[in-house]
XYZ file of C-alpha atoms in Angstrom:
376
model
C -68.886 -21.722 -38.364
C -69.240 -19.510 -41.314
C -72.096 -20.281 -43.527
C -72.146 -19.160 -47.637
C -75.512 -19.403 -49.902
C -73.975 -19.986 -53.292
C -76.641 -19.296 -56.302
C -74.604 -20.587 -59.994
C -76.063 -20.696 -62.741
C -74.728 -21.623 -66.859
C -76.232 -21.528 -70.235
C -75.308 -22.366 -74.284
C -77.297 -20.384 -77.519
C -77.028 -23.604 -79.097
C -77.057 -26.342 -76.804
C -73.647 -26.886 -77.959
C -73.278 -23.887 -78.654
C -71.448 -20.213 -77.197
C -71.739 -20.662 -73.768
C -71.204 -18.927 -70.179
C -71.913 -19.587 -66.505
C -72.184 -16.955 -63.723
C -71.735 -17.507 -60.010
C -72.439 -15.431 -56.817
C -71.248 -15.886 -53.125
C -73.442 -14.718 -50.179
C -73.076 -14.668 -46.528
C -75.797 -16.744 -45.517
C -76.356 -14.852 -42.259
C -76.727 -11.065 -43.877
C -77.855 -11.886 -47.648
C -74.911 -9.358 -48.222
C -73.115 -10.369 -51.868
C -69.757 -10.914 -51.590
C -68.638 -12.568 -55.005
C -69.764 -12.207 -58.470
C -67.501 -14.267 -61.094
C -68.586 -15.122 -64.634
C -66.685 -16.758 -67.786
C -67.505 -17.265 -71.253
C -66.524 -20.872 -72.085
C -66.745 -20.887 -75.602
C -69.254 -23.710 -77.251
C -70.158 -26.373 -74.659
C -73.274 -27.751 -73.681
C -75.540 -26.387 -71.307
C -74.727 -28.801 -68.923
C -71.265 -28.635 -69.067
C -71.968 -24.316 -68.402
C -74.233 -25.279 -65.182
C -70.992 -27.613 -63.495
C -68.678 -25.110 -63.980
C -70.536 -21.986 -62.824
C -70.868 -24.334 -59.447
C -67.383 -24.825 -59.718
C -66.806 -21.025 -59.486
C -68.834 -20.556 -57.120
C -67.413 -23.524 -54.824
C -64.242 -22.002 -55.591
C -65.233 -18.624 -55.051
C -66.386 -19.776 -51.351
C -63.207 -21.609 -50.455
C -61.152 -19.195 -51.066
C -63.160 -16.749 -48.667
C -63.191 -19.312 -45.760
C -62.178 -23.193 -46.382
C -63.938 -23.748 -42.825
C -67.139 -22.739 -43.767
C -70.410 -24.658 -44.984
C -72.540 -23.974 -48.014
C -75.778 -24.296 -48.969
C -76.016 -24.038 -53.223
C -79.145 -22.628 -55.038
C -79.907 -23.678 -58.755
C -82.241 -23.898 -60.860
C -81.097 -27.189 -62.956
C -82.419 -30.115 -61.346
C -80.109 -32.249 -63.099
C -76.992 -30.987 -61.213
C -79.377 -30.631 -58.035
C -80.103 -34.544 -58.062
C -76.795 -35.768 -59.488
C -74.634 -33.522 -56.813
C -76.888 -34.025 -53.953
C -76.427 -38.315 -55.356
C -79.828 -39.085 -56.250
C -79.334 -39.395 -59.756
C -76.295 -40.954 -61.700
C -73.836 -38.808 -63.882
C -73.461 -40.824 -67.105
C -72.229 -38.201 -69.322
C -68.347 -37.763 -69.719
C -68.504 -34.338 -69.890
C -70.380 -33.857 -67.004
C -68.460 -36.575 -64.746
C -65.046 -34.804 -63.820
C -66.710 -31.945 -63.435
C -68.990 -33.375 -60.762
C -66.051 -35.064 -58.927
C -64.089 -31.861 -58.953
C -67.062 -29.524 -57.388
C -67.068 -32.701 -54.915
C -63.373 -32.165 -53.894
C -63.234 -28.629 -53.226
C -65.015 -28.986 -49.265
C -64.834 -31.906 -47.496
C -68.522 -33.944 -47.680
C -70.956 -33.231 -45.843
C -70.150 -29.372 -45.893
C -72.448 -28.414 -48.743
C -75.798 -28.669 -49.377
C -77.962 -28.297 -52.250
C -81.300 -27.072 -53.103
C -83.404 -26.524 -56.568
C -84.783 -23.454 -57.082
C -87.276 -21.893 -60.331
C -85.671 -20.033 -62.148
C -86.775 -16.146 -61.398
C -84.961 -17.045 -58.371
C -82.205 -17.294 -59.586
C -81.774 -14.081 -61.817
C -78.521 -12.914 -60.279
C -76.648 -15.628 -61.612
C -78.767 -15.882 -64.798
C -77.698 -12.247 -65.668
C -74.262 -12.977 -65.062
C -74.286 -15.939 -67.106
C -75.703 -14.144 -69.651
C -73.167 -11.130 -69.532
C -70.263 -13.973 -69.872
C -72.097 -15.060 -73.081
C -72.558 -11.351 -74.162
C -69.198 -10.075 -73.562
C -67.550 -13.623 -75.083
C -64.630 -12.737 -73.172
C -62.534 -15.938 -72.204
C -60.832 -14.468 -68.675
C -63.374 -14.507 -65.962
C -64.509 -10.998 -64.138
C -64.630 -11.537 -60.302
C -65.424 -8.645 -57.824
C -64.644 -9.259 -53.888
C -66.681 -7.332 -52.037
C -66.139 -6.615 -48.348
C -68.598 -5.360 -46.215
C -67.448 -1.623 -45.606
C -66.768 -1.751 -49.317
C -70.413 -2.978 -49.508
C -71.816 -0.126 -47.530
C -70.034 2.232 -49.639
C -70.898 1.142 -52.626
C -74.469 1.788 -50.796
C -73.417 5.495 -50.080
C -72.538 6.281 -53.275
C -75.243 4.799 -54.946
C -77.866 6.709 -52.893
C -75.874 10.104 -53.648
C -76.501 9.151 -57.573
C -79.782 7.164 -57.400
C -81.128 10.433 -59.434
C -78.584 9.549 -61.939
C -79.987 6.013 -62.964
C -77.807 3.594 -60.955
C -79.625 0.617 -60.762
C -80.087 -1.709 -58.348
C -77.704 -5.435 -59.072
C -80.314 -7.803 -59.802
C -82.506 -7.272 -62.498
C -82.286 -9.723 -64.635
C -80.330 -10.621 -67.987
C -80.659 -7.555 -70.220
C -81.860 -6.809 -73.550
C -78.453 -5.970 -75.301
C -78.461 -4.442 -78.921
C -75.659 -4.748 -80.582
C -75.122 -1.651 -83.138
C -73.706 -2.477 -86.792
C -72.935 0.604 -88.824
C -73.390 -0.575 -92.546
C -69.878 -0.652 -94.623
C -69.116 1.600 -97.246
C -70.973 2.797 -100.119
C -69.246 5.066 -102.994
C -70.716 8.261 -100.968
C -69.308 7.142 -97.779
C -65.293 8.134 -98.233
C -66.513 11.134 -99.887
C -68.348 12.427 -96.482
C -71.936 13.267 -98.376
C -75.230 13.569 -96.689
C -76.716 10.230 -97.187
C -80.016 9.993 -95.618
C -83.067 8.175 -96.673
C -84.436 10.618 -98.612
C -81.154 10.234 -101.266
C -80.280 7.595 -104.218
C -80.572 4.489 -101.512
C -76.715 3.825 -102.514
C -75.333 0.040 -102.685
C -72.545 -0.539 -100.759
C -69.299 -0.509 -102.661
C -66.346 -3.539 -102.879
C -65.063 -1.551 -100.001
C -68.226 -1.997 -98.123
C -68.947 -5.637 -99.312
C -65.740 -6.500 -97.611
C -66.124 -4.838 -94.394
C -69.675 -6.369 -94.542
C -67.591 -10.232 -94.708
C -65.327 -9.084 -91.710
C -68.026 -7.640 -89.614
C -69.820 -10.900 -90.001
C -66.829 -12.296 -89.209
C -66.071 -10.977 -85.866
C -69.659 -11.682 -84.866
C -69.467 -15.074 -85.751
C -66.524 -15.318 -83.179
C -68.487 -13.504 -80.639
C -70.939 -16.422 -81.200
C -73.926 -13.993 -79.312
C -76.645 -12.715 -81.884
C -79.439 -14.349 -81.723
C -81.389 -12.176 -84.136
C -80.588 -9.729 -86.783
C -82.803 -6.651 -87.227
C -82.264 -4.513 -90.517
C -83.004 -0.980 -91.614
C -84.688 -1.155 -95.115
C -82.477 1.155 -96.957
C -80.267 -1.016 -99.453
C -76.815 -0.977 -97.797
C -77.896 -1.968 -94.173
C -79.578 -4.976 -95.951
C -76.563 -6.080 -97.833
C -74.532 -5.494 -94.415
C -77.209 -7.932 -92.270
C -77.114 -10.067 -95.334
C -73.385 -10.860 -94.826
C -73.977 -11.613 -91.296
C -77.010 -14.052 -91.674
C -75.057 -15.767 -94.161
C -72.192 -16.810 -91.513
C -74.455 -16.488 -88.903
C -77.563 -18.884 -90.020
C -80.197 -16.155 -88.523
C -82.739 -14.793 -90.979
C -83.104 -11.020 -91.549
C -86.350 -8.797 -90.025
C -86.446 -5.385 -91.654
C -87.678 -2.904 -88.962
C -88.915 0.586 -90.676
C -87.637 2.244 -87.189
C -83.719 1.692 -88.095
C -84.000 3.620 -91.403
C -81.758 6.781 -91.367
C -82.571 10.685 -91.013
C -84.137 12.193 -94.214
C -81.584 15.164 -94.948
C -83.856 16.842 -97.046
C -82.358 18.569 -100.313
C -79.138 17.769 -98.279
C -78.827 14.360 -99.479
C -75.644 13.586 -101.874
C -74.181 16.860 -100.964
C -70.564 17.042 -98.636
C -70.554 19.288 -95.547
C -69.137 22.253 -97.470
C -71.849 22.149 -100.066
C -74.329 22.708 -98.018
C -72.959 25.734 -96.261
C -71.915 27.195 -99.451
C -75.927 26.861 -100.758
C -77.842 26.655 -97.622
C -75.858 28.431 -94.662
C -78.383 29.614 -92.848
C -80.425 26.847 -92.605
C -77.255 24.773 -91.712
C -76.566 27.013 -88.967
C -79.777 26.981 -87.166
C -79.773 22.914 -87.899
C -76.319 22.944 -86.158
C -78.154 24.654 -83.022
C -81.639 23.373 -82.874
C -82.503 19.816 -82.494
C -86.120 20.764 -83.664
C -84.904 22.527 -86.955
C -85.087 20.258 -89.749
C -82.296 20.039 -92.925
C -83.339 21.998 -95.978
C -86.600 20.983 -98.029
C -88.509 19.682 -95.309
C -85.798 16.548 -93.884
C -86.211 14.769 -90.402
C -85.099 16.855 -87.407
C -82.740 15.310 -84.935
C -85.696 15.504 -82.436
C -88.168 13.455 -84.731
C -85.047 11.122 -85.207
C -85.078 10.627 -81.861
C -88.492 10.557 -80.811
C -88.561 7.566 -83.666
C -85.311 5.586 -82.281
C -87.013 5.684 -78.694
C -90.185 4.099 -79.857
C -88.354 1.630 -82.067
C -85.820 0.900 -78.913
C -89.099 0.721 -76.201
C -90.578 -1.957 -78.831
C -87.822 -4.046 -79.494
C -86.621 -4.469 -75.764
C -90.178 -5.068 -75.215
C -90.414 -7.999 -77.856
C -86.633 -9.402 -77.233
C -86.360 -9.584 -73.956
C -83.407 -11.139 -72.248
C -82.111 -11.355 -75.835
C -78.670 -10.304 -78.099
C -79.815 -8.516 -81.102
C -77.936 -7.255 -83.823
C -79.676 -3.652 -85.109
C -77.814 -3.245 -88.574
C -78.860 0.545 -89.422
C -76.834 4.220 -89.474
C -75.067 6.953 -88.321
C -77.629 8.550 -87.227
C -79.979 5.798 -85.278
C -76.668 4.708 -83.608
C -75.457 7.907 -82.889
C -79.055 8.327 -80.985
C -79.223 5.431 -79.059
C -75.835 6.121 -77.514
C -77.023 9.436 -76.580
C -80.457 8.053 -75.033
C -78.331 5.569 -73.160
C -76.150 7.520 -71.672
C -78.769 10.801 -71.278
C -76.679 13.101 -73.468
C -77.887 16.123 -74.733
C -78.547 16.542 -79.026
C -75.477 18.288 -79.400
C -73.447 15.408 -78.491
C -74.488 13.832 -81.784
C -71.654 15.988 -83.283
C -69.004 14.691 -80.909
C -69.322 11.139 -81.776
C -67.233 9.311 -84.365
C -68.801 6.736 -86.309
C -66.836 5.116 -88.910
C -68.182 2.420 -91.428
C -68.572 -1.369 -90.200
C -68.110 -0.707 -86.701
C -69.766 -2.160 -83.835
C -71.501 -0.505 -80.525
C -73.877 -1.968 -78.085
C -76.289 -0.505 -75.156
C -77.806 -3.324 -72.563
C -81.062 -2.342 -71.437
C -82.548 -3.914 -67.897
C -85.588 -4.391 -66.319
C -86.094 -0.911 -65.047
C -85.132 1.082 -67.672
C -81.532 1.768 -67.106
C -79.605 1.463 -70.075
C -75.429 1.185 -70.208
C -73.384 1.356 -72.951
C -70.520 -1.608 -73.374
C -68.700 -0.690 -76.551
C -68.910 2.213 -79.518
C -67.014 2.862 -82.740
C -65.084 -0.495 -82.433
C -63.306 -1.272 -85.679
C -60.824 -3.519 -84.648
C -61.941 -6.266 -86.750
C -61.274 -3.856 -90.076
C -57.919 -3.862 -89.359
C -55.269 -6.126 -91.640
């Protein structure tokens, strides 16, 4: 008889609040991972998010072989003792649940077992993806074996391309707010922080309200970091209003200084300064006109301020509420671009990106430029 290790785990940011479970299958007799299935659930209890990411997994086991027996890892003892009958379910929530996991093998079939909770980071990090992505449909991948040892191939042909290994742990995700409008923005003008520290317009105040907006539906930030120039404050301002999260202003989110470039449009500058535009086009190190920040200080900056923050947030959603060029940089870091690519990025006002860093170091990118939430 077939035997499946199922390790589930769930989790709310509020307790009720936006919550997620995350489930994995395992063939008991080769560790080898054959499902991974995670949902966001909207606001429930933690609880609640710990019965159904058992449920999944359950599920997720009898539809691979009704016949077989499991043995489920978790690391609540609640649904430990209360499944395995030592303790009572009084809760109402709670209660169908527990019948339901009950009804999907026949008793005496599974078996369950508490486990601490760094052993348990595979379902941890999926749990935390479902509350990150706040998707409602649930992402399952079926894995067969020579699938498996594929995947295995390919990923030691890359390995020098930063594939990662799957279990390290519920990343540090950043989620990257562009600030909204101010009067220079529509006119394209070098606005740095080394300018006129421009307010954001009635343009900008209102895509400030409908970014806040969408990312009080995601329902993931946890904390709200802010550059200290004017308009990304007004922007995170907007946000910890709907959001209830207080504002930290972190110096390493301010924009490039563009030198004697500030308030001037693209065609200004090469009509007064073309040669220094040029070389700044071409050289990373070469800095705007009047002594500005190069796009290689930028950098340099944005990695300590990234290495810092994922240090000090670990395991955390984190709104960064800065500029064009900060976000621009940390796309390129994540993904290992070269400087040039800053120029082949769109970035428009109000939108939202986000990188996930993990354990190791590996970074990947989940969304960029969207502004879907501008739109009438």
């Amino acid at each position: 008889m077939r035997e499946f290790i199922v390790e589930a785990d769930g989790g709310s940011r509020g307790n009720p609040g936006p919550a997620g479970y995350g489930s994995v299958v395992l063939d008991a007799a080769t560790g080898e991972t054959l499902v991974e299935t995670y949902e966001y659930l909207g606001v429930v209890t933690n609880n609640v998010a710990e019965y159904r990411g058992l449920l999944a997994g359950l599920r997720a086991a009898h539809d691979l072989d009704p016949s077989a027996t499991v043995h489920v890892r978790m690391d609540s003892k609640l649904v430990v003792e209360q499944m395995s009958g030592r303790w009572k379910i009084k809760h109402p929530d709670m209660k169908p649940l527990a019948l339901e996991a009950g009804r999907v093998f026949p008793p005496g079939r599974v078996t369950y077992e508490w486990i601490p909770r760094e052993q348990n980071k595979r379902a941890d990090r999926l749990a935390n993806e479902a509350m990150d992505s706040g998707a409602s449909a649930s992402s399952v991948r079926k894995l067969s074996s020579a699938k498996a040892e594929a995947d295995v191939r390919a990923a030691t042909a890359v390995a020098g391309s930063g594939w990662a290994p799957a279990d390290m742990g519920a990343p540090v995700t950043f989620v990257l707010l562009r600030h909204g409008e101010t009067p220079l923005t529509p006119q394209k003008r070098f606005s740095g922080s080394g300018g006129t520290d421009p307010s954001l317009s009635d343009i900008g105040r209102e895509q400030a309200e409908r970014a806040a907006e969408a990312l009080a539906g995601r329902g993931t930030i946890q904390h709200i970091l802010a550059s200290p120039l004017t308009r990304t404050r007004q922007t995170a301002a907007a946000v910890a209003e709907r959001l209830g999260i207080e504002v930290t202003v972190e110096d390493g989110l301010i924009e490039t200084d563009f030198g004697a470039w500030e308030g001037l449009t693209f065609g200004e500058v090469r009509e007064r300064y073309p040669d220094d535009l040029n070389t700044w086009l071409s050289d990373p190190e070469a800095e705007p006109t009047g002594g500005g920040e190069s796009f290689t200080a930028t950098a340099t900056r944005i990695a300590a301020t990234r290495d810092k923050l994922v240090a000090a947030y670990a395991g955390r959603t984190v709104l960064l509420v800065t500029h064009v060029t900060p976000i621009k940089t940390f796309v390129r870091l994540a993904l290992g671009a070269p400087p040039e690519s800053l120029f082949r990025m769109e970035l428009s006002a109000a939108s939202l990106s986000a990188v996930a860093y993990y354990a190791d170091g590996n970074a990947s990118v989940r969304l960029f430029n969207d502004t879907s939430h501008l739109r009438p």
